[in-house]
Structure formats: structure tokens, C-alpha cells
CSV table of C-alpha atoms and ligand atoms in Angstrom, one decimal:
chain,number,residue,atom,x,y,z
C,1,UNK,CA,8.2,-5.1,-16.5
C,2,UNK,CA,8.0,-1.8,-14.7
C,3,UNK,CA,11.2,-0.5,-13.2
C,4,UNK,CA,9.9,0.8,-9.9
C,5,UNK,CA,7.0,-1.6,-9.3
C,6,UNK,CA,7.4,-3.6,-6.1
C,7,UNK,CA,6.0,-6.8,-7.4
C,8,UNK,CA,8.0,-6.6,-10.6
C,9,UNK,CA,11.1,-6.3,-8.5
C,10,UNK,CA,10.0,-9.3,-6.5
C,11,UNK,CA,9.3,-11.2,-9.7
C,12,UNK,CA,12.8,-10.4,-10.9
C,13,UNK,CA,14.2,-11.8,-7.7
C,14,UNK,CA,15.6,-8.5,-6.4
C,15,UNK,CA,14.6,-9.2,-2.8
C,16,UNK,CA,15.4,-12.9,-2.6
C,17,UNK,CA,11.8,-13.6,-1.8
C,18,UNK,CA,11.0,-17.3,-1.4
C,19,UNK,CA,8.7,-18.4,-4.3
C,20,UNK,CA,6.2,-21.2,-3.4
C,21,UNK,CA,5.6,-21.8,-7.1
C,22,UNK,CA,7.3,-20.2,-10.1
C,23,UNK,CA,6.7,-20.7,-13.8
C,24,UNK,CA,7.8,-18.7,-16.9
C,25,UNK,CA,4.8,-16.4,-16.4
C,26,UNK,CA,3.7,-16.7,-12.7
C,27,UNK,CA,5.3,-16.2,-9.3
C,28,UNK,CA,3.8,-16.7,-5.8
C,29,UNK,CA,5.1,-15.9,-2.4
C,30,UNK,CA,3.7,-15.4,1.2
C,31,UNK,CA,2.1,-12.0,2.0
C,32,UNK,CA,4.3,-10.0,4.3
C,33,UNK,CA,1.3,-9.1,6.5
C,34,UNK,CA,-0.8,-12.3,6.6
C,35,UNK,CA,-4.5,-12.0,7.3
C,36,UNK,CA,-5.0,-15.8,7.7
C,37,UNK,CA,-2.8,-18.8,8.5
C,38,UNK,CA,-2.3,-19.2,4.8
C,39,UNK,CA,-2.0,-15.9,2.9
C,40,UNK,CA,-0.2,-16.3,-0.4
C,41,UNK,CA,0.0,-13.8,-3.3
C,42,UNK,CA,0.0,-15.1,-6.9
C,43,UNK,CA,1.1,-12.7,-9.5
C,44,UNK,CA,1.8,-12.5,-13.3
C,45,UNK,CA,5.5,-11.7,-14.0
C,46,UNK,CA,4.2,-9.4,-16.7
C,47,UNK,CA,3.3,-6.0,-15.3
C,48,UNK,CA,-0.5,-5.6,-15.4
C,49,UNK,CA,-1.7,-2.8,-13.1
C,50,UNK,CA,-5.0,-4.4,-12.0
C,51,UNK,CA,-7.8,-6.5,-13.2
C,52,UNK,CA,-9.3,-3.4,-14.8
C,53,UNK,CA,-6.2,-3.3,-17.1
C,54,UNK,CA,-6.5,-6.8,-18.5
C,55,UNK,CA,-6.3,-7.1,-22.3
C,56,UNK,CA,-7.8,-9.9,-24.5
C,57,UNK,CA,-4.2,-11.3,-24.9
C,58,UNK,CA,-4.0,-12.0,-21.2
C,59,UNK,CA,-6.8,-14.6,-21.3
C,60,UNK,CA,-4.4,-17.6,-21.1
C,61,UNK,CA,-2.3,-15.9,-18.4
C,62,UNK,CA,-5.3,-15.5,-16.2
C,63,UNK,CA,-6.0,-19.2,-16.6
C,64,UNK,CA,-2.4,-20.0,-15.5
C,65,UNK,CA,-2.8,-17.8,-12.5
C,66,UNK,CA,-6.0,-19.5,-11.3
C,67,UNK,CA,-4.6,-22.9,-11.9
C,68,UNK,CA,-1.6,-21.9,-9.8
C,69,UNK,CA,-3.9,-20.7,-7.0
C,70,UNK,CA,-5.6,-24.1,-7.1
C,71,UNK,CA,-2.3,-26.0,-7.0
C,72,UNK,CA,-1.1,-23.8,-4.1
C,73,UNK,CA,-4.3,-24.4,-2.1
C,74,UNK,CA,-3.8,-28.1,-2.5
C,75,UNK,CA,-0.1,-27.7,-1.6
C,76,UNK,CA,-1.1,-25.9,1.6
C,77,UNK,CA,-3.6,-28.6,2.5
C,78,UNK,CA,-6.6,-26.2,2.4
C,79,UNK,CA,-9.1,-29.1,2.2
C,80,UNK,CA,-11.9,-27.3,4.0
C,81,UNK,CA,-11.9,-24.4,1.5
C,82,UNK,CA,-10.3,-21.0,1.0
C,83,UNK,CA,-10.9,-17.6,-0.5
C,84,UNK,CA,-9.4,-15.9,-3.5
C,85,UNK,CA,-9.5,-12.1,-3.6
C,86,UNK,CA,-8.4,-9.6,-6.2
C,87,UNK,CA,-8.6,-6.1,-4.8
C,88,UNK,CA,-9.0,-3.7,-7.7
C,89,UNK,CA,-8.6,0.0,-7.7
C,90,UNK,CA,-9.0,2.5,-4.8
C,91,UNK,CA,-12.5,1.4,-3.7
C,92,UNK,CA,-11.4,-2.2,-4.0
C,93,UNK,CA,-8.7,-1.6,-1.5
C,94,UNK,CA,-5.8,-2.3,-3.9
C,95,UNK,CA,-2.5,-1.0,-2.4
C,96,UNK,CA,0.1,-2.4,-4.8
C,97,UNK,CA,-0.4,-1.5,-8.5
C,98,UNK,CA,0.5,-4.9,-9.9
C,99,UNK,CA,-2.3,-7.5,-10.4
C,100,UNK,CA,-2.3,-10.1,-7.7
C,101,UNK,CA,-4.5,-12.8,-6.4
C,102,UNK,CA,-4.7,-13.3,-2.6
C,103,UNK,CA,-5.1,-16.9,-1.5
C,104,UNK,CA,-6.5,-16.9,2.0
C,105,UNK,CA,-7.2,-20.0,4.1
C,106,UNK,CA,-6.5,-22.0,7.2
C,107,UNK,CA,-9.4,-20.5,9.2
C,108,UNK,CA,-13.1,-19.9,8.7
C,109,UNK,CA,-13.4,-16.6,6.9
C,110,UNK,CA,-16.1,-14.1,7.5
C,111,UNK,CA,-18.6,-12.8,5.0
C,112,UNK,CA,-19.3,-10.1,3.9
C,113,UNK,CA,-15.8,-8.5,3.9
C,114,UNK,CA,-15.6,-4.9,5.1
G,1,AMP,P1,-3.6,-5.2,-2.0
G,1,AMP,O1,-3.9,-4.3,-0.8
G,1,AMP,O2,-4.7,-6.0,-2.4
G,1,AMP,O3,-3.0,-4.4,-3.1
G,1,AMP,O4,-2.5,-6.3,-1.5
G,1,AMP,C1,-1.1,-6.0,-1.5
G,1,AMP,C2,-0.6,-7.0,-0.5
G,1,AMP,O5,0.8,-7.0,-0.7
G,1,AMP,C3,-0.8,-6.7,1.0
G,1,AMP,O6,-1.5,-7.7,1.5
G,1,AMP,C4,0.6,-6.5,1.5
G,1,AMP,O7,0.7,-7.0,2.8
G,1,AMP,C5,1.4,-7.3,0.5
G,1,AMP,N1,2.8,-6.9,0.5
G,1,AMP,C6,3.3,-5.6,0.4
G,1,AMP,N2,4.6,-5.7,0.3
G,1,AMP,C7,5.0,-7.0,0.3
G,1,AMP,C8,6.2,-7.7,0.2
G,1,AMP,N3,7.4,-7.0,0.1
G,1,AMP,N4,6.2,-9.0,0.2
G,1,AMP,C9,5.1,-9.7,0.4
G,1,AMP,N5,3.9,-9.1,0.4
G,1,AMP,C10,3.8,-7.8,0.4
């Protein structure tokens, strides 16, 4: 946990954010600025700055996160597909320094992204 990390604070329940799914290691909640009808963030409760900061010991946690994404997509009824995005670092467009998966769906998404 990092004291002044926004997503660590959310994971600790400091903002009464509604969790769509919560386990011992994972939390998920709706993005405050949705880019699609479904836009959910799935985060590890452990503070990991980005995908580039993963350690070998995080292997199981990454599996948990992706399984949570899959379950949330089913929960949201995204039968026609969806997109999972992990913005990483400055050029990747990451604005919050705590690893998170974006789950986007509910409309046909364009490719390539900008
Ligand atoms: P990224 O730009 O990939 O780092 O994604 C960060 C995301 O966090 C953005 O899509 C923001 O809209 C979202 N966000 C920032 N603050 C909050 C918040 N308090 N609750 C929910 N989502 C947030």
C-alpha cells in the first residue's frame, strides 16, 4: 500500500467507492470518466506502479486480475465482445500510477487507438 496513491485509497475504502467485485487481492469499480457504456477498472489491492513494475511473485495475482475481468464482462452482459487496456508509462497514456486494467464494452470500439 502507498499512502498517497489514489487507487490504494480507493482499495482501502477511503472514498466509499462502490466495488463491482472484490476479493482479498482484487478490487473493481466504474471509471469516473467512462469512455464506453461499460468502463470498469480492475486493480490489485497491492500497490504496483505499472505493468513495467511487475515481479515474478505477481504471476498469480495477474491471473486473478484477468479472471476478474472475464467475470465482470460476463456480469455486464458483454456478449458481443469487449476490450481490455493497460496503459503503461508516459507514452502509454497512464495517468494513475497504480496498475489497472480498463474493461471497455457496450459499443463497437475503433482500432487502432490513438
Ligand atoms: P489511465 O489513464 O490508464 O492511468 O487510467 C486512469 C483512469 O482512472 C482514467 O480513466 C480515469 O478516468 C480514472 N479515474 C481517475 N480517478 C478516478 C476515481 N476517483 N474513480 C474512478 N476512476 C477514476
